Coordinates of C-alpha atoms in Angstrom, one line a residue:
Chain A
M1 CA -40.3 -26.5 61.5
D2 CA -42.1 -29.5 61.3
F3 CA -42.7 -28.7 57.9
L4 CA -39.0 -28.3 56.9
L5 CA -38.0 -31.8 58.8
E6 CA -41.0 -33.6 57.1
T7 CA -39.9 -32.3 53.3
I8 CA -36.4 -33.6 53.8
R9 CA -37.3 -36.5 55.4
E10 CA -39.8 -37.0 51.9
S11 CA -37.0 -36.0 50.3
F12 CA -34.8 -38.4 50.6
R13 CA -37.5 -41.2 50.9
L14 CA -37.8 -40.0 46.9
V15 CA -34.3 -40.2 46.3
F16 CA -33.3 -43.5 47.6
S17 CA -36.6 -45.3 46.8
A18 CA -35.8 -44.4 43.6
D19 CA -38.9 -42.7 42.4
A20 CA -40.3 -43.4 38.6
E21 CA -40.5 -40.2 38.3
V22 CA -37.6 -38.9 39.6
M23 CA -35.5 -41.2 37.8
S24 CA -37.6 -40.6 34.7
A25 CA -36.5 -36.9 35.1
L26 CA -33.4 -37.7 36.1
A27 CA -32.7 -40.0 32.5
V28 CA -33.7 -37.0 30.3
S29 CA -31.7 -34.2 32.0
L30 CA -28.5 -36.8 31.3
Q31 CA -29.2 -37.9 28.1
V32 CA -30.3 -34.3 26.8
S33 CA -27.1 -32.6 28.4
S34 CA -24.9 -35.3 27.2
A35 CA -25.5 -35.0 23.8
A36 CA -25.7 -31.6 23.5
A37 CA -22.4 -31.3 25.5
A38 CA -20.8 -34.3 23.5
I39 CA -22.0 -32.1 20.5
C40 CA -20.6 -28.8 22.1
G41 CA -17.1 -30.5 22.3
I42 CA -17.9 -31.8 18.6
S43 CA -18.1 -28.5 17.6
G44 CA -17.2 -26.0 19.3
I45 CA -13.5 -27.3 20.3
P46 CA -12.3 -27.5 16.6
A47 CA -14.4 -23.7 16.4
A48 CA -12.2 -22.2 19.0
Y49 CA -9.2 -23.2 17.5
V50 CA -10.0 -22.1 13.9
L51 CA -10.7 -18.3 15.9
W52 CA -7.2 -18.9 17.8
R53 CA -5.1 -19.7 14.3
S54 CA -6.6 -18.1 11.5
R55 CA -6.2 -15.0 10.9
F56 CA -10.0 -14.3 8.7
P57 CA -11.2 -10.7 8.2
G58 CA -14.2 -10.7 10.7
R59 CA -12.9 -12.8 13.5
G60 CA -12.5 -9.7 16.2
A61 CA -16.7 -9.8 15.4
V62 CA -17.3 -13.4 15.7
L63 CA -15.1 -13.9 19.1
L64 CA -17.8 -10.4 20.0
F65 CA -20.6 -12.3 19.3
N66 CA -19.6 -15.4 21.2
N67 CA -18.4 -14.1 24.3
A68 CA -22.1 -12.2 24.1
M69 CA -23.7 -15.2 23.6
L70 CA -22.2 -16.3 26.8
G71 CA -24.7 -14.0 28.7
V72 CA -28.1 -14.8 26.5
P73 CA -31.2 -15.6 28.7
T74 CA -32.2 -18.8 28.2
V75 CA -35.5 -18.1 27.3
A76 CA -34.9 -15.7 25.0
L77 CA -32.8 -18.5 22.8
G78 CA -35.8 -20.7 23.6
M79 CA -38.4 -18.8 22.2
V80 CA -36.1 -17.9 19.2
L81 CA -36.0 -21.3 18.5
Y82 CA -39.2 -22.1 18.9
L83 CA -40.6 -19.4 16.5
V84 CA -37.7 -21.2 14.4
L85 CA -39.1 -24.8 14.8
C86 CA -43.2 -23.8 15.6
R87 CA -45.3 -25.4 12.6
R88 CA -45.0 -22.8 11.0
G89 CA -41.5 -21.0 10.8
P90 CA -39.0 -22.1 8.7
M91 CA -37.7 -25.5 10.4
G92 CA -41.7 -26.4 11.1
F93 CA -41.4 -29.6 8.9
L94 CA -38.7 -31.4 10.9
E95 CA -41.2 -32.1 13.7
L96 CA -39.0 -31.3 16.2
L97 CA -41.0 -29.0 18.8
Y98 CA -41.3 -30.9 22.3
T99 CA -39.1 -33.4 21.1
K100 CA -36.1 -34.2 23.4
E101 CA -33.8 -33.3 19.8
A102 CA -35.6 -29.5 20.0
M103 CA -34.2 -29.9 23.5
I104 CA -30.3 -30.8 22.9
L105 CA -30.3 -28.9 19.6
G106 CA -31.7 -26.0 21.9
E107 CA -29.3 -26.9 24.8
A108 CA -26.1 -27.0 22.5
L109 CA -26.6 -23.9 20.7
L110 CA -26.5 -22.2 24.5
G111 CA -23.6 -24.4 25.6
L112 CA -21.8 -23.5 22.3
P113 CA -20.2 -20.5 23.5
I114 CA -18.7 -21.9 26.3
V115 CA -16.7 -24.7 25.1
I116 CA -15.8 -21.8 21.9
S117 CA -15.0 -19.6 24.6
L118 CA -13.1 -21.1 27.1
G119 CA -11.2 -23.3 24.4
H120 CA -10.4 -20.3 22.6
S121 CA -8.7 -19.3 25.9
T122 CA -7.2 -22.5 26.9
L123 CA -5.4 -22.3 23.2
S124 CA -4.3 -19.2 23.5
A125 CA -3.0 -20.2 26.7
L126 CA -0.9 -22.9 25.4
N127 CA 2.7 -22.7 25.5
P128 CA 4.0 -20.7 21.6
A129 CA 6.7 -23.3 22.1
A130 CA 4.1 -26.6 21.0
L131 CA 3.3 -24.8 17.7
E132 CA 6.6 -24.2 16.7
T133 CA 7.7 -27.4 17.9
A134 CA 5.6 -29.5 15.3
L135 CA 5.7 -27.2 12.5
T136 CA 9.8 -27.3 12.7
L137 CA 8.2 -31.1 13.1
G138 CA 7.2 -30.6 9.5
A139 CA 3.6 -31.4 10.6
G140 CA 0.8 -30.2 8.5
R141 CA -2.6 -28.5 9.1
F142 CA -4.4 -31.5 10.5
R143 CA -1.6 -32.9 12.4
T144 CA -0.7 -29.9 14.2
A145 CA -4.7 -29.1 14.7
L146 CA -4.4 -32.2 16.4
T147 CA -1.2 -32.1 18.2
L148 CA -1.7 -29.0 19.9
I149 CA -5.8 -30.0 21.1
V150 CA -4.1 -32.9 22.4
E151 CA -1.7 -30.3 24.4
A152 CA -4.8 -28.4 25.8
R153 CA -6.8 -31.3 26.8
I154 CA -7.0 -30.4 30.5
G155 CA -8.1 -26.9 29.5
L156 CA -10.8 -28.0 26.8
A157 CA -11.8 -30.4 28.9
A158 CA -12.8 -28.8 31.6
A159 CA -14.5 -26.0 29.1
V160 CA -16.9 -29.3 27.6
M161 CA -17.6 -30.1 32.0
T162 CA -18.5 -26.6 32.5
A163 CA -21.3 -26.3 29.5
F164 CA -22.6 -29.9 30.2
G165 CA -23.0 -28.5 34.1
R166 CA -24.4 -25.0 33.1
L167 CA -27.3 -27.2 30.4
L168 CA -27.9 -29.7 33.0
G169 CA -29.4 -26.8 35.4
E170 CA -31.2 -25.2 32.4
V171 CA -35.1 -24.5 31.9
G172 CA -35.5 -22.1 29.3
V173 CA -35.1 -23.7 26.9
S174 CA -36.1 -27.2 27.8
M175 CA -39.4 -25.8 28.8
I176 CA -39.9 -24.0 25.8
L177 CA -38.9 -26.1 23.3
G178 CA -39.2 -29.8 25.1
G179 CA -43.3 -29.0 26.5
N180 CA -42.5 -30.4 29.7
I181 CA -44.1 -33.9 29.1
A182 CA -44.3 -36.3 32.0
G183 CA -42.4 -39.2 31.0
D184 CA -41.7 -38.0 27.8
T185 CA -39.5 -34.0 28.2
R186 CA -39.3 -33.9 31.6
N187 CA -36.5 -33.7 33.0
I188 CA -35.5 -32.2 36.3
P189 CA -34.8 -28.5 35.7
T190 CA -38.7 -28.4 34.3
A191 CA -39.7 -30.6 36.9
I192 CA -38.9 -28.7 39.6
A193 CA -40.4 -25.2 37.9
L194 CA -43.4 -26.9 37.9
E195 CA -43.8 -29.3 41.5
T196 CA -43.1 -25.9 43.1
G197 CA -45.8 -24.0 41.3
K198 CA -47.9 -27.0 42.3
G199 CA -46.9 -27.1 46.2
E200 CA -44.9 -30.1 46.0
S201 CA -42.1 -29.1 47.7
A202 CA -40.5 -32.8 48.9
L203 CA -40.3 -34.0 45.2
C204 CA -38.6 -30.2 44.3
L205 CA -35.9 -31.1 47.6
S206 CA -35.6 -34.6 46.2
L207 CA -34.8 -33.3 42.4
G208 CA -33.1 -30.5 43.3
M209 CA -30.7 -32.9 45.2
I210 CA -29.7 -34.6 42.7
L211 CA -28.8 -31.8 40.2
I212 CA -26.4 -30.9 42.8
A213 CA -25.6 -34.5 43.2
A214 CA -25.1 -34.6 39.4
G215 CA -22.7 -31.0 39.5
F216 CA -20.3 -33.0 42.3
V217 CA -19.7 -36.2 40.0
I218 CA -19.4 -33.7 37.2
F219 CA -16.3 -32.3 39.6
V220 CA -14.8 -35.3 40.5
L221 CA -15.2 -36.8 36.8
L222 CA -12.9 -34.1 35.6
R223 CA -10.7 -33.8 38.7
A224 CA -9.9 -37.5 37.9
V225 CA -10.0 -36.2 34.2
Q226 CA -7.2 -33.6 35.1
G227 CA -5.2 -35.8 36.9
S228 CA -4.9 -38.7 34.7
A229 CA -4.2 -36.4 31.6
R230 CA -1.8 -34.7 32.9
G231 CA 2.1 -35.4 32.5
G232 CA 2.0 -34.5 29.5
N233 CA 4.4 -31.7 29.0
A234 CA 5.7 -29.3 31.8
Chain B
M1 CA 23.9 -30.3 -2.8
S2 CA 21.0 -27.9 -0.5
V3 CA 21.9 -24.6 0.0
L4 CA 19.8 -22.6 2.5
S5 CA 21.1 -19.1 2.2
F6 CA 19.7 -16.5 3.5
E7 CA 20.6 -12.0 3.1
G8 CA 20.1 -8.9 4.4
L9 CA 17.6 -10.4 7.3
K10 CA 16.9 -7.0 9.8
K11 CA 14.0 -7.8 12.5
R12 CA 13.4 -5.5 14.7
Y13 CA 10.7 -6.2 18.3
G14 CA 9.6 -3.0 20.1
G15 CA 11.6 -0.2 17.9
R16 CA 14.7 -2.2 18.5
L17 CA 17.2 -3.5 16.0
V18 CA 17.9 -6.8 17.4
L19 CA 19.1 -8.8 13.7
D20 CA 21.2 -6.9 11.0
A21 CA 22.5 -10.1 9.2
G22 CA 24.4 -9.9 6.0
R23 CA 24.9 -12.7 4.1
G24 CA 25.9 -16.4 4.7
A25 CA 24.6 -20.2 3.7
L26 CA 24.5 -23.1 4.2
E27 CA 25.2 -26.4 2.7
S28 CA 24.6 -29.9 2.8
G29 CA 27.2 -32.0 4.6
K30 CA 28.9 -29.1 6.6
C31 CA 29.1 -28.0 9.3
Q32 CA 29.3 -24.6 11.0
V33 CA 28.7 -22.7 13.9
L34 CA 27.3 -19.7 14.9
A35 CA 28.7 -18.4 18.1
G36 CA 28.0 -15.0 19.9
P37 CA 27.1 -13.7 22.8
N38 CA 23.8 -13.1 24.9
G39 CA 21.5 -11.9 22.9
S40 CA 23.1 -11.2 20.1
G41 CA 20.8 -12.4 17.6
K42 CA 21.7 -16.1 17.4
T43 CA 18.1 -17.6 18.2
T44 CA 16.2 -15.3 16.0
L45 CA 18.3 -15.9 13.2
M46 CA 17.9 -19.5 13.8
R47 CA 14.2 -19.3 14.2
I48 CA 14.0 -17.2 10.6
I49 CA 15.9 -19.7 8.7
A50 CA 14.0 -22.7 10.2
L51 CA 10.6 -21.2 8.8
L52 CA 9.7 -20.8 12.8
E53 CA 9.4 -16.4 11.6
E54 CA 9.4 -14.2 9.6
P55 CA 11.9 -11.3 9.9
D56 CA 11.0 -7.2 9.1
S57 CA 13.1 -8.0 5.8
G58 CA 15.3 -9.5 4.0
T59 CA 15.1 -13.4 2.1
V60 CA 16.0 -16.3 3.1
E61 CA 16.5 -19.6 0.5
L62 CA 16.3 -22.8 -0.5
D63 CA 18.3 -24.2 -3.3
G64 CA 17.6 -21.0 -4.7
A65 CA 13.9 -20.5 -4.3
P66 CA 12.6 -17.8 -1.9
V67 CA 10.9 -19.4 1.1
L68 CA 9.7 -16.2 3.1
G69 CA 6.3 -16.0 2.7
L70 CA 5.2 -19.7 1.6
G71 CA 2.4 -21.4 2.6
G72 CA 0.0 -24.1 3.2
D73 CA 2.6 -27.1 1.3
P74 CA 4.7 -25.5 0.2
L75 CA 5.5 -24.1 3.6
V76 CA 5.2 -27.6 5.0
R77 CA 7.5 -29.1 2.5
A78 CA 10.0 -26.5 2.9
R79 CA 9.8 -26.9 7.2
R80 CA 10.2 -30.4 6.5
R81 CA 14.1 -29.9 4.9
I82 CA 14.5 -28.0 8.2
C83 CA 14.3 -28.5 11.6
Y84 CA 15.2 -26.4 14.9
V85 CA 16.1 -27.7 18.8
S86 CA 15.8 -24.9 20.9
Q87 CA 17.9 -24.5 24.5
N88 CA 14.3 -25.5 26.2
P89 CA 12.7 -27.9 24.0
Y90 CA 9.3 -28.5 24.2
L91 CA 7.9 -31.7 24.0
F92 CA 5.0 -32.9 23.2
A93 CA 2.6 -34.6 26.1
G94 CA 3.0 -38.6 25.7
S95 CA 5.7 -40.9 26.1
V96 CA 9.7 -40.5 24.6
M97 CA 9.3 -42.4 21.9
G98 CA 5.6 -40.8 20.7
N99 CA 7.8 -37.6 20.5
V100 CA 11.1 -39.3 18.7
L101 CA 8.6 -41.0 16.7
Y102 CA 6.1 -37.0 15.7
G103 CA 8.3 -36.6 13.3
L104 CA 8.1 -39.6 11.3
K105 CA 5.0 -40.1 11.3
A106 CA 4.6 -36.4 9.7
R107 CA 6.7 -37.5 6.7
G108 CA 3.8 -40.7 6.5
I109 CA 6.9 -43.1 7.3
G110 CA 5.2 -46.1 8.2
S111 CA 4.9 -47.8 11.4
G112 CA 7.7 -50.3 12.0
E113 CA 10.3 -48.3 10.1
A114 CA 9.4 -45.2 11.8
R115 CA 9.6 -47.4 15.2
K116 CA 12.6 -48.6 13.8
A117 CA 14.5 -45.8 13.1
A118 CA 13.5 -44.1 16.5
A119 CA 14.5 -46.7 18.5
L120 CA 17.7 -46.4 16.8
E121 CA 17.7 -43.2 17.5
L122 CA 17.4 -43.2 21.4
E123 CA 19.4 -45.4 21.5
S124 CA 22.8 -43.5 19.7
L125 CA 22.3 -40.9 22.2
G126 CA 22.0 -43.5 25.4
M127 CA 18.1 -43.1 26.0
S128 CA 16.8 -46.6 24.6
G129 CA 15.9 -47.1 28.9
F130 CA 13.7 -43.2 28.4
A131 CA 12.0 -45.1 25.2
H132 CA 8.5 -45.7 27.5
A133 CA 9.1 -42.5 30.4
R134 CA 6.3 -40.1 30.1
A135 CA 8.1 -36.5 28.9
S136 CA 6.8 -34.8 31.3
G137 CA 8.8 -37.3 34.2
L138 CA 12.2 -36.1 32.3
S139 CA 15.7 -33.9 34.1
A140 CA 16.6 -30.9 32.0
G141 CA 19.2 -32.8 30.6
E142 CA 16.8 -36.0 29.6
R143 CA 14.5 -33.1 27.2
Q144 CA 17.0 -31.7 25.0
K145 CA 18.7 -35.6 24.8
A146 CA 14.7 -37.2 23.7
A147 CA 14.3 -32.9 21.8
L148 CA 17.7 -33.9 19.6
A149 CA 16.7 -37.7 18.6
R150 CA 13.6 -36.6 17.8
A151 CA 15.2 -34.1 16.0
F152 CA 17.8 -36.4 14.5
A153 CA 14.8 -39.4 13.2
A154 CA 13.5 -36.7 11.0
K155 CA 16.2 -36.6 9.4
P156 CA 15.5 -32.9 7.9
D157 CA 18.5 -31.5 5.5
F158 CA 19.3 -28.3 7.3
L159 CA 19.4 -29.3 11.6
L160 CA 19.7 -26.0 13.7
L161 CA 20.8 -26.7 16.8
D162 CA 20.7 -23.7 19.9
E163 CA 22.9 -24.9 22.5
P164 CA 22.6 -28.4 22.0
T165 CA 24.4 -29.1 24.7
A166 CA 23.5 -26.7 27.1
F167 CA 22.1 -29.0 30.3
V168 CA 23.4 -32.6 29.2
D169 CA 25.9 -34.4 31.4
R170 CA 29.5 -34.0 30.0
E171 CA 29.2 -38.0 29.7
S172 CA 26.5 -37.4 26.9
V173 CA 27.8 -34.7 25.2
P174 CA 30.7 -37.4 22.8
L175 CA 27.5 -38.9 21.8
I176 CA 26.1 -36.6 20.4
E177 CA 29.0 -34.3 18.8
K178 CA 29.3 -38.5 17.2
R179 CA 25.9 -38.4 16.1
I180 CA 26.3 -34.8 14.6
E181 CA 29.0 -36.0 12.1
S182 CA 27.6 -39.2 11.2
L183 CA 24.5 -37.1 9.9
R184 CA 26.7 -35.3 8.3
A185 CA 28.6 -37.9 6.9
E186 CA 25.6 -40.4 6.1
S187 CA 22.7 -37.9 4.9
G188 CA 24.8 -35.2 4.3
A189 CA 23.2 -33.2 6.3
C190 CA 23.8 -29.3 7.7
C191 CA 24.3 -28.9 10.7
L192 CA 24.4 -25.1 12.8
V193 CA 24.6 -25.3 16.1
A194 CA 24.3 -22.5 18.2
T195 CA 26.7 -22.9 21.1
H196 CA 29.0 -20.7 23.9
D197 CA 30.8 -24.1 24.0
A198 CA 33.9 -23.4 22.5
G199 CA 35.1 -27.1 23.3
L200 CA 31.9 -28.0 21.2
A201 CA 32.3 -25.3 18.5
R202 CA 35.8 -26.4 17.7
R203 CA 35.5 -30.2 17.5
I204 CA 32.4 -30.8 15.4
A205 CA 33.0 -27.3 13.1
P206 CA 36.7 -26.6 13.7
D207 CA 37.1 -24.5 9.9
S208 CA 33.1 -23.1 10.0
A209 CA 32.0 -21.0 12.1
M210 CA 29.4 -17.5 11.7
F211 CA 29.6 -15.4 14.6
L212 CA 27.1 -12.7 15.5
D213 CA 27.3 -9.1 18.1
S214 CA 24.1 -7.0 18.8
G215 CA 22.8 -9.1 15.7
R216 CA 25.1 -8.2 13.6
L217 CA 26.8 -11.2 11.3
L218 CA 30.4 -10.3 11.4
E219 CA 34.0 -12.2 9.3
G220 CA 36.4 -13.1 11.5
S221 CA 36.9 -15.2 14.8
R222 CA 33.9 -16.6 17.1
E223 CA 37.7 -16.8 19.4
N224 CA 39.0 -13.8 21.1
F225 CA 36.3 -11.2 20.9
F226 CA 36.2 -8.7 22.5
R227 CA 34.8 -4.8 23.5
G228 CA 36.7 -1.9 23.6
A229 CA 36.9 1.3 22.6
A230 CA 38.9 2.2 19.4
S231 CA 41.2 5.6 18.8
A232 CA 42.8 6.8 15.8
S233 CA 46.5 6.5 15.4
G234 CA 48.9 7.1 13.0
S235 CA 47.7 5.2 9.8
G236 CA 44.8 2.9 11.9
I237 CA 43.7 2.9 15.1
V238 CA 44.5 1.3 18.3
F239 CA 42.3 -0.3 20.5
T240 CA 41.8 -0.7 24.1
A241 CA 40.3 -4.2 25.0
A242 CA 40.5 -3.9 28.9
P243 CA 42.5 -0.9 31.1
G244 CA 46.2 -1.5 30.1
V245 CA 45.3 -3.9 27.6
V246 CA 45.9 -1.7 24.3
L247 CA 45.9 -3.4 20.9
S248 CA 47.4 -1.9 17.3
S249 CA 45.0 -2.3 14.9
A250 CA 45.4 -1.3 10.7
A251 CA 42.3 -1.4 10.1
P252 CA 41.3 2.1 8.6
A253 CA 40.2 5.2 10.9
G254 CA 36.7 5.6 10.8
F255 CA 35.9 2.8 13.9
E256 CA 36.2 5.7 16.2
G257 CA 34.8 5.2 19.5
T258 CA 33.2 2.2 21.7
C259 CA 33.2 -1.2 18.5
S260 CA 34.4 -4.9 18.9
A261 CA 37.5 -6.5 17.7
S262 CA 38.6 -10.4 17.5
I263 CA 41.7 -12.0 16.1
S264 CA 41.8 -15.2 14.8
P265 CA 43.3 -17.9 17.2
D266 CA 45.5 -19.2 13.6
E267 CA 47.0 -15.2 13.8
I268 CA 48.9 -15.0 17.5
I269 CA 52.4 -16.7 17.8
L270 CA 53.1 -18.2 20.9
S271 CA 56.9 -18.3 22.6
R272 CA 58.4 -18.4 26.0
T273 CA 60.6 -15.3 26.1
P274 CA 60.0 -11.4 24.3
V275 CA 60.9 -11.1 21.0
S276 CA 61.5 -8.4 18.9
S277 CA 59.6 -9.1 15.8
S278 CA 57.5 -7.1 12.9
A279 CA 54.3 -8.1 14.5
R280 CA 53.0 -4.8 16.5
N281 CA 51.1 -6.8 19.4
M282 CA 53.4 -8.2 22.4
L283 CA 50.9 -9.4 25.4
E284 CA 52.6 -11.0 28.3
G285 CA 51.2 -13.6 30.4
S286 CA 50.0 -17.5 31.8
V287 CA 49.1 -20.4 30.1
E288 CA 45.4 -21.4 32.0
K289 CA 44.0 -24.0 30.2
I290 CA 44.8 -26.6 26.8
E291 CA 42.6 -28.9 25.0
K292 CA 43.0 -30.5 22.0
A293 CA 41.0 -30.3 19.0
G294 CA 42.5 -33.4 16.1
T295 CA 45.5 -31.9 14.6
R296 CA 45.4 -28.7 16.2
V297 CA 45.9 -27.6 20.0
F298 CA 44.2 -24.5 22.1
V299 CA 46.3 -22.4 24.8
T300 CA 44.0 -20.1 25.9
L301 CA 45.9 -17.4 27.1
D302 CA 45.7 -14.7 30.5
A303 CA 46.8 -12.1 29.5
G304 CA 45.2 -9.0 31.1
I305 CA 42.6 -10.3 28.6
P306 CA 41.4 -14.0 28.0
L307 CA 43.5 -15.2 24.7
V308 CA 43.1 -19.0 22.8
A309 CA 45.9 -19.0 20.0
S310 CA 46.0 -22.5 18.2
I311 CA 48.8 -24.0 17.5
S312 CA 50.2 -27.4 16.1
V313 CA 50.5 -30.8 18.8
E314 CA 54.8 -29.9 17.7
S315 CA 54.4 -26.9 19.1
L316 CA 53.1 -27.6 21.8
A317 CA 55.8 -29.8 23.3
S318 CA 58.5 -27.4 21.5
L319 CA 57.1 -24.4 24.2
D320 CA 57.0 -27.1 26.6
L321 CA 54.0 -25.3 28.0
S322 CA 51.4 -26.2 30.4
P323 CA 48.3 -25.0 33.0
G324 CA 50.3 -21.7 35.0
K325 CA 53.5 -21.6 32.7
G326 CA 54.6 -17.6 31.4
V327 CA 54.3 -17.2 27.6
F328 CA 54.1 -14.1 25.5
A329 CA 51.2 -13.5 22.5
L330 CA 52.4 -12.1 19.2
F331 CA 50.3 -10.9 16.3
K332 CA 50.2 -8.6 13.6
A333 CA 47.9 -4.9 13.4
S334 CA 46.3 -7.1 10.8
A335 CA 45.5 -9.6 12.9
V336 CA 42.8 -7.2 14.7
R337 CA 40.1 -7.0 13.0
I338 CA 37.8 -4.3 14.0
H339 CA 33.6 -4.7 14.3
A340 CA 31.9 -1.5 14.6
E341 CA 28.8 -1.2 16.9
F342 CA 25.3 0.0 15.5
P343 CA 24.9 2.3 14.4
H344 CA 27.1 1.6 11.8
P345 CA 30.7 2.9 11.4
K346 CA 31.7 6.8 10.5
S347 CA 32.3 7.4 7.0

């Protein structure tokens, strides 16, 4: 019991003393996950729109593959990307392995199916009158797409935030592609994995508390975004 | 002159034939009413000619060129000439002004000019005070007026309005009618208005109507439309419009069984006393309502069936008609037009 209380006390001290190691891991987590979530949003929302609006051979297979990717083990994806990015791999010349850029790439690929799948569902649930109104008012293809994405913005924002939340706590891709280098590619999940092995319970707990707090902040932000975005069409 | 025409449009939903419209045309500078009971296919017909829905068969032509099956830019260009406003219109997120600007921006009209046009359009429908209001905060009537302003501002050649006054307050109806008339007169727009409001129909399109019943486009009057049963009688047929109300029709035999009939208000003669004449039909009733529309007066009678007669202002004065007074309605057998129900008449 004393051990548990002491661990909790020490973890709070680490959080509130802004421990350099903790802050560095937090910064890497936020940088990598934010960049990856942004890529997911920028590429995933248009992809979801195209999959929703277009009819082309293989569309069903693409949707099926995307949905299957939702359940892909992160270590498996990390391993595949490792083979691609390692020095002897086809993209080895880019020298991305063990960099934040490699982590961003891996996390973006991990988050993309989430945004596409949730984005596709959101757009499919959009009032069909929104599309018809844009068309009958003479909107071209691009204006129609922009209009419908704006109309579905609440659900699409939720899709990106959900992906961000998932990426913030992801270990496999970060560990394999980032290499868990202290002060460089070590983020909160990889730090927790490392420190657990070393028996640094207080540090692990403090990092875990930060992850939970980050998740809480994400959902508060999401509610705020949804609240301010409401008031479009009833 | 712009012409939007259609022919042989058929549409089925779940195997049920909901539209079997023969032939029709809308011409620039003219307003037409699309009448018919609920579920008669009015909305389906409008959506098809607005190029929002594909029919199972048939053609739609814009100035003689087929437009069904177009894609890409040609389809966008065709749609920009036709604007459909549904009964329960959708407003985009944002302000009312943003909505009214939408069609203008889609047509590449500059921001300043577009804002000016949108403001004028809102003003014409008494919506100036709502320009910066959120679209989601509007009442049903305000939404309908905002959607009409949005369509009017885009100035399409063909305006297809589905029950445009269904939710608006009584004070706003004349504003909408006035704007429809000014668009027709100024820019030669053609309006096709689906409505159950007989008064609105008479005012905006006194002479031109299309009537849909069970998906079929019928010739005849949009007024005095009855469902009933027909049976052979001598060289013609008799039509039972209601229990005890049997009308003689000159329609040829073959329209037997359940069908519908219509009588043009112009073919009904009113008299305060029974008249011995060649007219085969005479119904006794009482005046329910008197409405003036231009030089004509529409008198609604309760004669066992609701019957509308169109008479002149002078006739109204000479007959001294007012609600509640007794009156006789006379009309010839040839005035009773019989319309077959699905399936088509017996051959």
